[in-house]
Amino acid sequence: MQKIVSFSKRRGFIFPSSEIYGGFGSCYDFGPLGVEMRNNIKKAWWNEMTKKQNDIVGLDASILMNPRVWEASGHLSAGFADELVECKKCHHRFRKDFIKDKCPDCGGVFTEAKKFNLMMKTSVGPVEDDVSIAYLRPETCQGIYVNFKNIMQSMRLKIPFGIAQIGKAFRNEINPKDFIFRTREFEQMEMQWFCEPQKADKFFEYWLKQRLNWYYKLGINKKNLRTYEVPKKELAHYAKRAVDIEYKFPFGWKEIEGVHNRGDWDLSNHSKYSGEDLKNEDYFPYIIETSVGADRSLFAFLTDAYQEVEGGRSGKTDTEIFLEINRSLAPVKMAVLPLVKNKPEIVKKAKEIYKLLKTEFVTLYDQTGSIGRRYRRLDEIGCLFAVTVDFDTLKDDAVTIRDRDTMKQQRIKIKELSECLRKQL
Ligand code: GAP
């Protein structure tokens, strides 16, 4: 775990937020490589859920919503709360289900457990009074439910159909922990599938399978993924059934995605609270939800791809880090390397090629250190192709491309370079 955390910082994936001020409880910033990788994950999810599936449309609802939404959804009542205990000696607070009988920090005894609501409050407008209290959404899906009718009508959709959304969510977690696994601000990728109640079980199985396949297609090691049927007594307030997709993190098996049968909880409650009829013909559609954290899944993909190769990839050096990440998720696709940095014609040519490639692919330029050392640095971040400009380039207008996975090298004419790389991707 510590290795992943320091690697993420050293190579520009993830930094503690506001670090020069000592950080800020469980907030993280995605650096140049982190943002590329997270965007790639979101793109892969969006393509899978909207382009490759039938009858799913997109939405981008606002984070702030009418507070009545949260009454209807059950989040303002005891339903969306964790049990909190406080150590009588050091006053540290913990989630009851995360601890045993003694305080892990000082051995003190705990107070009785109290319910603690996880909604984050803010005030909207210039006057801070009760009227202007609003909440940062704790899940993105409520924006989908309140737009159910708008979308069905404007897009002339018929049940069954789905609505997909990616966006930020916020929870005042009592114990944010394990790096970006549990944070107070995070991003969700959620799809809500509206169907007839009697078909809900069948669609549940369908979506669970689809979602597992998505991880397999993106190269997650099958032995690091499993499903967990959530027991009835542990189900969230809205769920009739839930299966977690779990990943084997360095700190154990943990949920990365939930597939839920939410029954008619959401649409019937929003109908009741808003007065708007959200029935389809004479029934409330059931909802099958797939919900995954963009950050949490990034953590899983990163952990899965991270390898320390003893003896190096050539078998002749020290231990090397190799990020064997799926091609579509790799944050950097190309790197342009002038063989030497003190020959102006080579540097000039390399910079021209860099300029050409970076308009189309995420590309790095690196002229520092030996070629071997530069390849090592690129393997660390899972860069797919290294394009080397050498002395021969000045004569034959060709470059050498090294493929990350095979480590094989190929000589390619510069004018065919973009086309060739595009094909290989
Ligand atoms: N709409 C249903 C819902 O929000 P959830 O199981 O509470 O269900 C779904 O959350 C996913 O959102 C989780 O599997 C996880 O990937 C992500 N998630 C939830 N809370 C999170 C947190 N505090 N930090 C990071 N990701 C979180």
Tab-separated table of C-alpha atoms and ligand atoms in Angstrom:
chain	number	residue	atom	x	y	z
A	1	MET	CA	0.000	0.000	0.000
A	2	GLN	CA	2.756	2.429	1.029
A	3	LYS	CA	4.558	1.646	-2.225
A	4	ILE	CA	1.509	2.555	-4.305
A	5	VAL	CA	1.012	5.776	-2.348
A	6	SER	CA	4.595	6.939	-2.806
A	7	PHE	CA	4.721	5.769	-6.434
A	8	SER	CA	1.511	7.730	-7.141
A	9	LYS	CA	3.078	10.890	-5.783
A	10	ARG	CA	6.540	10.424	-7.283
A	11	ARG	CA	5.211	9.802	-10.785
A	12	GLY	CA	2.512	12.487	-10.816
A	13	PHE	CA	-0.631	10.376	-10.364
A	14	ILE	CA	-2.012	11.451	-6.998
A	15	PHE	CA	-0.980	14.133	-4.489
A	16	PRO	CA	-2.414	14.904	-1.048
A	17	SER	CA	-4.646	17.960	-1.432
A	18	SER	CA	-3.255	21.308	-0.216
A	19	GLU	CA	-0.074	19.497	0.741
A	20	ILE	CA	1.974	22.655	1.382
A	21	TYR	CA	-0.546	23.455	4.147
A	22	GLY	CA	-0.254	19.991	5.662
A	23	GLY	CA	-3.006	18.406	3.521
A	24	PHE	CA	-6.735	18.329	4.175
A	25	GLY	CA	-8.500	15.293	5.668
A	26	SER	CA	-8.804	12.639	3.001
A	27	CYS	CA	-8.777	14.953	-0.013
A	28	TYR	CA	-6.509	14.140	-2.938
A	29	ASP	CA	-5.526	15.841	-6.172
A	30	PHE	CA	-5.032	13.965	-9.415
A	31	GLY	CA	-1.772	15.027	-11.026
A	32	PRO	CA	-0.917	15.099	-14.741
A	33	LEU	CA	-0.896	11.296	-15.107
A	34	GLY	CA	-3.723	10.713	-12.626
A	35	VAL	CA	-6.103	12.984	-14.487
A	36	GLU	CA	-5.309	11.290	-17.815
A	37	MET	CA	-5.885	7.871	-16.336
A	38	ARG	CA	-9.074	8.886	-14.572
A	39	ASN	CA	-10.375	10.439	-17.794
A	40	ASN	CA	-9.547	7.196	-19.606
A	41	ILE	CA	-11.504	5.180	-17.038
A	42	LYS	CA	-14.475	7.522	-17.360
A	43	LYS	CA	-14.291	7.335	-21.140
A	44	ALA	CA	-14.129	3.532	-21.074
A	45	TRP	CA	-17.152	3.429	-18.757
A	46	TRP	CA	-19.124	5.981	-20.798
A	47	ASN	CA	-18.416	4.131	-24.060
A	48	GLU	CA	-19.403	0.843	-22.516
A	49	MET	CA	-22.611	2.093	-20.938
A	50	THR	CA	-23.922	4.513	-23.561
A	51	LYS	CA	-22.400	3.483	-26.882
A	52	LYS	CA	-22.150	-0.277	-26.617
A	53	GLN	CA	-25.465	-0.829	-24.842
A	54	ASN	CA	-28.874	-0.240	-26.317
A	55	ASP	CA	-31.311	2.264	-24.868
A	56	ILE	CA	-29.052	4.103	-22.442
A	57	VAL	CA	-28.802	7.881	-22.566
A	58	GLY	CA	-26.576	10.264	-20.630
A	59	LEU	CA	-27.181	13.008	-18.080
A	60	ASP	CA	-25.169	15.580	-16.169
A	61	ALA	CA	-27.300	16.808	-13.281
A	62	SER	CA	-26.273	19.517	-10.823
A	63	ILE	CA	-24.564	18.677	-7.552
A	64	LEU	CA	-26.852	20.951	-5.533
A	65	MET	CA	-30.480	19.921	-5.589
A	66	ASN	CA	-33.692	20.920	-3.872
A	67	PRO	CA	-33.284	19.678	-0.255
A	68	ARG	CA	-36.669	17.925	-0.509
A	69	VAL	CA	-34.926	15.410	-2.785
A	70	TRP	CA	-32.984	14.176	0.235
A	71	GLU	CA	-36.118	13.836	2.343
A	72	ALA	CA	-37.713	11.712	-0.367
A	73	SER	CA	-34.612	9.620	-0.965
A	74	GLY	CA	-34.280	8.753	2.723
A	75	HIS	CA	-30.854	10.335	3.080
A	76	LEU	CA	-31.939	12.932	5.624
A	77	SER	CA	-33.499	10.360	7.921
A	78	ALA	CA	-31.566	7.813	9.941
A	79	GLY	CA	-31.209	5.692	6.793
A	80	PHE	CA	-28.029	7.359	5.599
A	81	ALA	CA	-26.029	7.401	8.786
A	82	ASP	CA	-23.177	5.475	10.315
A	83	GLU	CA	-22.844	4.652	13.988
A	84	LEU	CA	-20.164	6.771	15.622
A	85	VAL	CA	-18.361	6.185	18.926
A	86	GLU	CA	-15.980	8.511	20.748
A	87	CYS	CA	-13.064	7.477	22.952
A	88	LYS	CA	-13.653	8.870	26.451
A	89	LYS	CA	-9.909	9.398	26.949
A	90	CYS	CA	-8.464	10.838	23.701
A	91	HIS	CA	-11.816	11.876	22.169
A	92	HIS	CA	-10.966	10.344	18.794
A	93	ARG	CA	-14.053	9.308	16.873
A	94	PHE	CA	-14.551	6.070	14.957
A	95	ARG	CA	-17.150	4.239	12.927
A	96	LYS	CA	-18.503	1.568	15.236
A	97	ASP	CA	-18.244	-1.179	12.647
A	98	PHE	CA	-14.522	-0.437	12.086
A	99	ILE	CA	-13.316	-1.003	15.667
A	100	LYS	CA	-13.305	-3.558	18.497
A	101	ASP	CA	-14.085	-2.668	22.179
A	102	LYS	CA	-10.988	-0.513	22.948
A	103	CYS	CA	-9.738	2.679	21.291
A	104	PRO	CA	-7.030	1.714	18.762
A	105	ASP	CA	-5.175	4.997	19.480
A	106	CYS	CA	-4.966	5.007	23.303
A	107	GLY	CA	-6.773	1.902	24.595
A	108	GLY	CA	-9.537	4.028	26.167
A	109	VAL	CA	-13.183	3.009	26.400
A	110	PHE	CA	-15.899	4.288	24.061
A	111	THR	CA	-19.088	6.253	24.588
A	112	GLU	CA	-22.440	4.755	23.511
A	113	ALA	CA	-22.812	4.721	19.713
A	114	LYS	CA	-24.638	7.675	18.141
A	115	LYS	CA	-26.058	7.919	14.626
A	116	PHE	CA	-24.116	10.351	12.444
A	117	ASN	CA	-25.602	11.561	9.169
A	118	LEU	CA	-23.162	11.527	6.266
A	119	MET	CA	-24.700	14.354	4.239
A	120	MET	CA	-22.485	17.409	3.721
A	121	LYS	CA	-24.249	20.667	4.339
A	122	THR	CA	-23.696	23.973	2.658
A	123	SER	CA	-25.637	27.213	2.519
A	124	VAL	CA	-26.913	28.644	-0.696
A	125	GLY	CA	-27.335	32.398	-1.144
A	126	PRO	CA	-25.871	35.279	0.820
A	127	VAL	CA	-27.842	34.792	4.062
A	128	GLU	CA	-26.898	31.911	6.306
A	129	ASP	CA	-30.214	30.794	7.717
A	130	ASP	CA	-32.190	27.570	7.668
A	131	VAL	CA	-33.984	28.446	4.460
A	132	SER	CA	-30.797	28.405	2.449
A	133	ILE	CA	-29.419	25.073	3.663
A	134	ALA	CA	-28.543	22.707	0.844
A	135	TYR	CA	-26.615	19.458	0.628
A	136	LEU	CA	-23.814	18.267	-1.592
A	137	ARG	CA	-25.223	15.125	-3.194
A	138	PRO	CA	-24.054	11.921	-1.492
A	139	GLU	CA	-24.818	9.857	-4.620
A	140	THR	CA	-25.283	11.013	-8.201
A	141	CYS	CA	-28.289	8.814	-8.996
A	142	GLN	CA	-30.896	11.078	-7.390
A	143	GLY	CA	-30.315	13.549	-10.228
A	144	ILE	CA	-31.322	10.739	-12.577
A	145	TYR	CA	-34.543	9.864	-10.719
A	146	VAL	CA	-35.800	13.430	-10.603
A	147	ASN	CA	-35.169	13.709	-14.360
A	148	PHE	CA	-36.796	10.347	-15.149
A	149	LYS	CA	-39.900	11.905	-16.677
A	150	ASN	CA	-38.048	14.718	-18.506
A	151	ILE	CA	-35.762	12.202	-20.145
A	152	MET	CA	-38.410	9.625	-20.972
A	153	GLN	CA	-40.559	12.277	-22.637
A	154	SER	CA	-37.910	14.351	-24.394
A	155	MET	CA	-36.125	11.281	-25.771
A	156	ARG	CA	-39.377	9.344	-26.402
A	157	LEU	CA	-38.066	6.308	-24.547
A	158	LYS	CA	-39.995	3.223	-23.552
A	159	ILE	CA	-39.372	0.967	-20.561
A	160	PRO	CA	-36.875	-0.709	-20.305
A	161	PHE	CA	-34.193	1.947	-20.723
A	162	GLY	CA	-31.258	3.352	-18.809
A	163	ILE	CA	-29.703	6.673	-17.819
A	164	ALA	CA	-25.972	7.000	-17.203
A	165	GLN	CA	-24.132	9.727	-15.349
A	166	ILE	CA	-20.644	10.523	-14.102
A	167	GLY	CA	-20.161	13.121	-11.415
A	168	LYS	CA	-18.875	14.158	-8.021
A	169	ALA	CA	-20.464	12.989	-4.799
A	170	PHE	CA	-19.685	13.927	-1.193
A	171	ARG	CA	-20.013	12.116	2.115
A	172	ASN	CA	-18.892	13.255	5.519
A	173	GLU	CA	-17.253	9.885	6.171
A	174	ILE	CA	-16.335	9.366	9.827
A	175	ASN	CA	-13.213	7.399	9.022
A	176	PRO	CA	-11.990	8.226	5.531
A	177	LYS	CA	-9.077	5.884	4.999
A	178	ASP	CA	-6.884	3.743	2.823
A	179	PHE	CA	-5.605	6.468	0.490
A	180	ILE	CA	-8.229	7.216	-2.203
A	181	PHE	CA	-10.375	4.205	-1.256
A	182	ARG	CA	-12.663	6.100	1.117
A	183	THR	CA	-12.661	9.870	0.768
A	184	ARG	CA	-15.143	12.632	1.503
A	185	GLU	CA	-15.181	13.896	-2.068
A	186	PHE	CA	-15.234	11.302	-4.842
A	187	GLU	CA	-16.596	10.677	-8.288
A	188	GLN	CA	-19.235	8.117	-9.195
A	189	MET	CA	-20.148	6.479	-12.478
A	190	GLU	CA	-23.746	5.343	-12.145
A	191	MET	CA	-26.262	3.779	-14.476
A	192	GLN	CA	-29.922	3.383	-13.590
A	193	TRP	CA	-31.932	0.844	-15.569
A	194	PHE	CA	-35.717	1.310	-15.427
A	195	CYS	CA	-37.741	-1.844	-16.017
A	196	GLU	CA	-40.948	-3.692	-15.304
A	197	PRO	CA	-40.943	-5.118	-11.736
A	198	GLN	CA	-41.286	-8.727	-12.888
A	199	LYS	CA	-38.201	-8.400	-15.121
A	200	ALA	CA	-35.974	-6.842	-12.451
A	201	ASP	CA	-34.348	-10.121	-11.337
A	202	LYS	CA	-33.398	-11.043	-14.892
A	203	PHE	CA	-31.900	-7.589	-15.568
A	204	PHE	CA	-30.018	-7.712	-12.280
A	205	GLU	CA	-28.179	-10.816	-13.455
A	206	TYR	CA	-27.595	-9.247	-16.886
A	207	TRP	CA	-26.044	-6.057	-15.502
A	208	LEU	CA	-23.913	-7.865	-12.957
A	209	LYS	CA	-22.425	-9.954	-15.740
A	210	GLN	CA	-21.896	-6.909	-17.971
A	211	ARG	CA	-20.125	-5.047	-15.236
A	212	LEU	CA	-17.800	-7.939	-14.388
A	213	ASN	CA	-16.941	-8.256	-18.069
A	214	TRP	CA	-16.008	-4.583	-18.204
A	215	TYR	CA	-13.238	-5.137	-15.653
A	216	TYR	CA	-12.048	-8.277	-17.418
A	217	LYS	CA	-11.923	-6.466	-20.762
A	218	LEU	CA	-9.833	-3.751	-19.140
A	219	GLY	CA	-7.338	-6.338	-18.031
A	220	ILE	CA	-8.041	-6.744	-14.325
A	221	ASN	CA	-6.552	-9.961	-13.074
A	222	LYS	CA	-9.510	-12.344	-12.672
A	223	LYS	CA	-8.189	-13.745	-9.430
A	224	ASN	CA	-8.329	-10.267	-7.866
A	225	LEU	CA	-12.038	-9.798	-8.508
A	226	ARG	CA	-14.995	-11.496	-6.821
A	227	THR	CA	-18.638	-10.860	-6.033
A	228	TYR	CA	-20.248	-10.645	-2.611
A	229	GLU	CA	-23.982	-11.037	-2.048
A	230	VAL	CA	-24.838	-8.446	0.621
A	231	PRO	CA	-26.866	-10.143	3.397
A	232	LYS	CA	-30.424	-8.838	3.846
A	233	LYS	CA	-29.685	-7.244	7.236
A	234	GLU	CA	-26.822	-5.178	5.788
A	235	LEU	CA	-28.696	-3.795	2.782
A	236	ALA	CA	-28.850	-0.008	2.289
A	237	HIS	CA	-32.217	1.581	3.067
A	238	TYR	CA	-33.256	1.588	-0.614
A	239	ALA	CA	-32.103	-1.865	-1.696
A	240	LYS	CA	-34.021	-5.088	-2.233
A	241	ARG	CA	-30.862	-6.886	-3.321
A	242	ALA	CA	-27.203	-5.854	-3.642
A	243	VAL	CA	-24.135	-7.606	-4.966
A	244	ASP	CA	-20.762	-5.940	-4.449
A	245	ILE	CA	-17.991	-6.371	-6.969
A	246	GLU	CA	-14.915	-6.617	-4.781
A	247	TYR	CA	-11.246	-6.133	-5.573
A	248	LYS	CA	-8.358	-7.626	-3.617
A	249	PHE	CA	-6.645	-4.443	-2.397
A	250	PRO	CA	-3.387	-4.484	-0.407
A	251	PHE	CA	-5.619	-4.086	2.705
A	252	GLY	CA	-8.026	-6.907	1.776
A	253	TRP	CA	-11.108	-7.609	-0.340
A	254	LYS	CA	-13.180	-4.435	-0.649
A	255	GLU	CA	-16.108	-3.184	-2.716
A	256	ILE	CA	-15.349	-1.229	-5.869
A	257	GLU	CA	-18.815	-1.362	-7.389
A	258	GLY	CA	-22.342	-2.122	-6.240
A	259	VAL	CA	-25.119	-3.613	-8.364
A	260	HIS	CA	-28.439	-2.895	-6.683
A	261	ASN	CA	-32.078	-3.719	-7.141
A	262	ARG	CA	-33.664	-0.541	-5.743
A	263	GLY	CA	-37.215	-1.729	-6.438
A	264	ASP	CA	-39.654	1.177	-6.699
A	265	TRP	CA	-38.210	2.957	-3.642
A	266	ASP	CA	-36.930	6.001	-5.504
A	267	LEU	CA	-39.664	6.706	-8.031
A	268	SER	CA	-42.514	6.054	-5.600
A	269	ASN	CA	-40.972	8.301	-2.939
A	270	HIS	CA	-40.205	11.106	-5.367
A	271	SER	CA	-43.788	10.856	-6.604
A	272	LYS	CA	-45.067	11.095	-3.042
A	273	TYR	CA	-42.858	14.045	-2.030
A	274	SER	CA	-43.029	16.048	-5.268
A	275	GLY	CA	-46.640	15.351	-6.225
A	276	GLU	CA	-45.464	14.485	-9.755
A	277	ASP	CA	-46.745	11.192	-11.142
A	278	LEU	CA	-43.642	9.168	-11.978
A	279	LYS	CA	-45.492	5.998	-12.916
A	280	ASN	CA	-45.101	4.337	-16.274
A	281	GLU	CA	-48.662	3.405	-17.283
A	282	ASP	CA	-49.981	2.065	-13.954
A	283	TYR	CA	-46.836	0.990	-12.126
A	284	PHE	CA	-43.604	2.435	-10.759
A	285	PRO	CA	-40.698	0.990	-12.729
A	286	TYR	CA	-38.108	-0.940	-10.736
A	287	ILE	CA	-34.541	0.286	-10.893
A	288	ILE	CA	-31.429	-1.814	-11.348
A	289	GLU	CA	-28.420	0.330	-10.535
A	290	THR	CA	-24.742	-0.141	-11.279
A	291	SER	CA	-22.590	2.229	-9.216
A	292	VAL	CA	-18.821	2.485	-9.251
A	293	GLY	CA	-16.356	5.061	-7.953
A	294	ALA	CA	-14.057	6.519	-10.614
A	295	ASP	CA	-11.350	7.058	-7.979
A	296	ARG	CA	-11.840	3.721	-6.290
A	297	SER	CA	-11.707	1.821	-9.569
A	298	LEU	CA	-8.607	3.810	-10.566
A	299	PHE	CA	-7.024	2.619	-7.326
A	300	ALA	CA	-7.886	-0.967	-8.274
A	301	PHE	CA	-6.589	-0.634	-11.856
A	302	LEU	CA	-3.386	1.011	-10.633
A	303	THR	CA	-2.760	-1.614	-7.955
A	304	ASP	CA	-3.484	-4.392	-10.412
A	305	ALA	CA	-1.041	-3.049	-12.998
A	306	TYR	CA	1.805	-2.205	-10.593
A	307	GLN	CA	4.632	-4.727	-10.637
A	308	GLU	CA	8.104	-4.875	-9.206
A	309	VAL	CA	10.174	-7.005	-11.568
A	310	GLU	CA	13.168	-8.578	-9.888
A	311	GLY	CA	16.284	-8.353	-12.041
A	312	GLY	CA	14.508	-5.853	-14.282
A	313	ARG	CA	12.611	-6.646	-17.468
A	314	SER	CA	15.851	-7.580	-19.186
A	315	GLY	CA	16.742	-9.899	-16.314
A	316	LYS	CA	20.071	-8.122	-15.923
A	317	THR	CA	19.427	-5.094	-13.718
A	318	ASP	CA	18.037	-4.139	-10.311
A	319	THR	CA	14.370	-4.456	-9.505
A	320	GLU	CA	12.298	-2.352	-11.893
A	321	ILE	CA	8.769	-1.034	-11.632
A	322	PHE	CA	6.556	-1.950	-14.560
A	323	LEU	CA	3.019	-0.615	-14.885
A	324	GLU	CA	1.424	-3.186	-17.145
A	325	ILE	CA	-1.787	-1.272	-17.579
A	326	ASN	CA	-4.417	-1.836	-20.244
A	327	ARG	CA	-3.652	0.176	-23.386
A	328	SER	CA	-6.833	2.224	-23.313
A	329	LEU	CA	-6.268	3.200	-19.654
A	330	ALA	CA	-2.560	3.997	-19.943
A	331	PRO	CA	-2.151	7.693	-19.061
A	332	VAL	CA	0.701	8.285	-21.497
A	333	LYS	CA	0.641	6.640	-24.898
A	334	MET	CA	3.861	7.889	-26.529
A	335	ALA	CA	7.222	9.330	-25.638
A	336	VAL	CA	9.681	10.980	-27.981
A	337	LEU	CA	13.345	10.540	-27.114
A	338	PRO	CA	16.264	12.163	-28.920
A	339	LEU	CA	19.126	9.669	-28.659
A	340	VAL	CA	21.476	12.453	-27.541
A	341	LYS	CA	20.700	15.925	-26.295
A	342	ASN	CA	23.838	17.685	-27.538
A	343	LYS	CA	23.217	17.282	-31.270
A	344	PRO	CA	20.902	20.160	-32.299
A	345	GLU	CA	19.618	18.481	-35.508
A	346	ILE	CA	18.490	15.411	-33.542
A	347	VAL	CA	16.857	17.507	-30.814
A	348	LYS	CA	15.124	19.668	-33.437
A	349	LYS	CA	13.759	16.611	-35.265
A	350	ALA	CA	12.613	15.027	-31.991
A	351	LYS	CA	10.777	18.207	-30.991
A	352	GLU	CA	9.042	18.311	-34.383
A	353	ILE	CA	7.863	14.721	-33.952
A	354	TYR	CA	6.754	15.449	-30.376
A	355	LYS	CA	4.695	18.393	-31.632
A	356	LEU	CA	3.128	16.210	-34.289
A	357	LEU	CA	2.224	13.319	-31.981
A	358	LYS	CA	0.967	15.337	-29.019
A	359	THR	CA	-1.959	16.748	-30.996
A	360	GLU	CA	-3.315	13.212	-31.261
A	361	PHE	CA	-1.908	11.131	-28.377
A	362	VAL	CA	-0.856	11.965	-24.841
A	363	THR	CA	2.890	12.237	-25.459
A	364	LEU	CA	5.950	12.992	-23.334
A	365	TYR	CA	9.268	14.425	-24.424
A	366	ASP	CA	12.306	13.182	-22.547
A	367	GLN	CA	15.953	13.910	-23.332
A	368	THR	CA	17.566	13.277	-19.932
A	369	GLY	CA	19.704	10.231	-19.137
A	370	SER	CA	20.659	7.142	-21.094
A	371	ILE	CA	18.100	5.519	-23.397
A	372	GLY	CA	17.936	2.487	-21.078
A	373	ARG	CA	17.168	4.711	-18.109
A	374	ARG	CA	14.525	6.576	-20.080
A	375	TYR	CA	12.856	3.287	-21.117
A	376	ARG	CA	12.764	2.337	-17.442
A	377	ARG	CA	11.064	5.572	-16.511
A	378	LEU	CA	8.502	5.021	-19.275
A	379	ASP	CA	7.823	1.417	-18.222
A	380	GLU	CA	7.137	2.726	-14.716
A	381	ILE	CA	4.204	4.758	-15.969
A	382	GLY	CA	3.050	2.200	-18.527
A	383	CYS	CA	3.851	4.388	-21.564
A	384	LEU	CA	2.969	2.322	-24.646
A	385	PHE	CA	5.493	3.424	-27.264
A	386	ALA	CA	8.881	5.099	-27.154
A	387	VAL	CA	9.898	6.832	-30.371
A	388	THR	CA	13.661	7.319	-30.604
A	389	VAL	CA	15.268	9.824	-32.941
A	390	ASP	CA	18.874	8.859	-33.683
A	391	PHE	CA	21.746	9.716	-36.044
A	392	ASP	CA	20.251	7.599	-38.860
A	393	THR	CA	16.996	9.582	-38.654
A	394	LEU	CA	18.832	12.521	-40.193
A	395	LYS	CA	19.625	10.346	-43.223
A	396	ASP	CA	16.620	8.022	-43.637
A	397	ASP	CA	13.784	10.084	-42.105
A	398	ALA	CA	12.845	7.094	-39.959
A	399	VAL	CA	12.645	6.493	-36.204
A	400	THR	CA	12.757	3.477	-33.899
A	401	ILE	CA	9.603	2.556	-32.042
A	402	ARG	CA	9.833	0.418	-28.925
A	403	ASP	CA	6.691	-1.425	-27.853
A	404	ARG	CA	6.205	-1.438	-24.058
A	405	ASP	CA	4.883	-4.997	-23.842
A	406	THR	CA	7.109	-6.894	-26.250
A	407	MET	CA	10.107	-4.534	-25.850
A	408	LYS	CA	10.595	-5.170	-29.584
A	409	GLN	CA	11.872	-2.337	-31.763
A	410	GLN	CA	10.714	-1.419	-35.227
A	411	ARG	CA	12.036	1.107	-37.724
A	412	ILE	CA	9.290	3.339	-39.170
A	413	LYS	CA	9.324	6.234	-41.635
A	414	ILE	CA	8.330	9.523	-39.946
A	415	LYS	CA	5.618	10.163	-42.509
A	416	GLU	CA	3.993	6.813	-41.619
A	417	LEU	CA	4.421	7.246	-37.860
A	418	SER	CA	1.007	8.610	-36.828
A	419	GLU	CA	-0.852	6.091	-38.957
A	420	CYS	CA	1.280	3.217	-37.659
A	421	LEU	CA	0.805	4.199	-33.992
A	422	ARG	CA	-2.904	4.718	-34.491
A	423	LYS	CA	-3.173	1.178	-35.877
A	424	GLN	CA	-1.174	-0.312	-33.021
A	425	LEU	CA	-3.383	1.396	-30.444
B	1	GAP	N1	-26.104	5.092	-5.625
B	1	GAP	C1	-25.681	3.982	-4.885
B	1	GAP	C2	-24.479	4.220	-4.124
B	1	GAP	O1	-24.018	5.337	-4.014
B	1	GAP	P1	-22.671	3.014	-2.667
B	1	GAP	O2	-22.423	1.528	-2.491
B	1	GAP	O3	-22.852	3.838	-1.440
B	1	GAP	O4	-23.959	3.085	-3.609
B	1	GAP	C3	-21.234	3.115	-4.828
B	1	GAP	O5	-21.507	3.622	-3.556
B	1	GAP	C4	-19.760	3.215	-5.157
B	1	GAP	O6	-19.308	4.564	-4.974
B	1	GAP	C5	-18.873	2.366	-4.259
B	1	GAP	O7	-18.790	1.030	-4.712
B	1	GAP	C6	-17.542	3.092	-4.389
B	1	GAP	O8	-16.883	2.697	-5.582
B	1	GAP	C7	-17.959	4.551	-4.517
B	1	GAP	N2	-17.889	5.204	-3.187
B	1	GAP	C8	-18.844	5.259	-2.231
B	1	GAP	N3	-18.413	5.946	-1.155
B	1	GAP	C9	-17.144	6.332	-1.426
B	1	GAP	C10	-16.143	7.074	-0.705
B	1	GAP	N4	-16.373	7.578	0.505
B	1	GAP	N5	-14.943	7.267	-1.300
B	1	GAP	C11	-14.683	6.786	-2.547
B	1	GAP	N6	-15.592	6.083	-3.256
B	1	GAP	C12	-16.809	5.854	-2.719
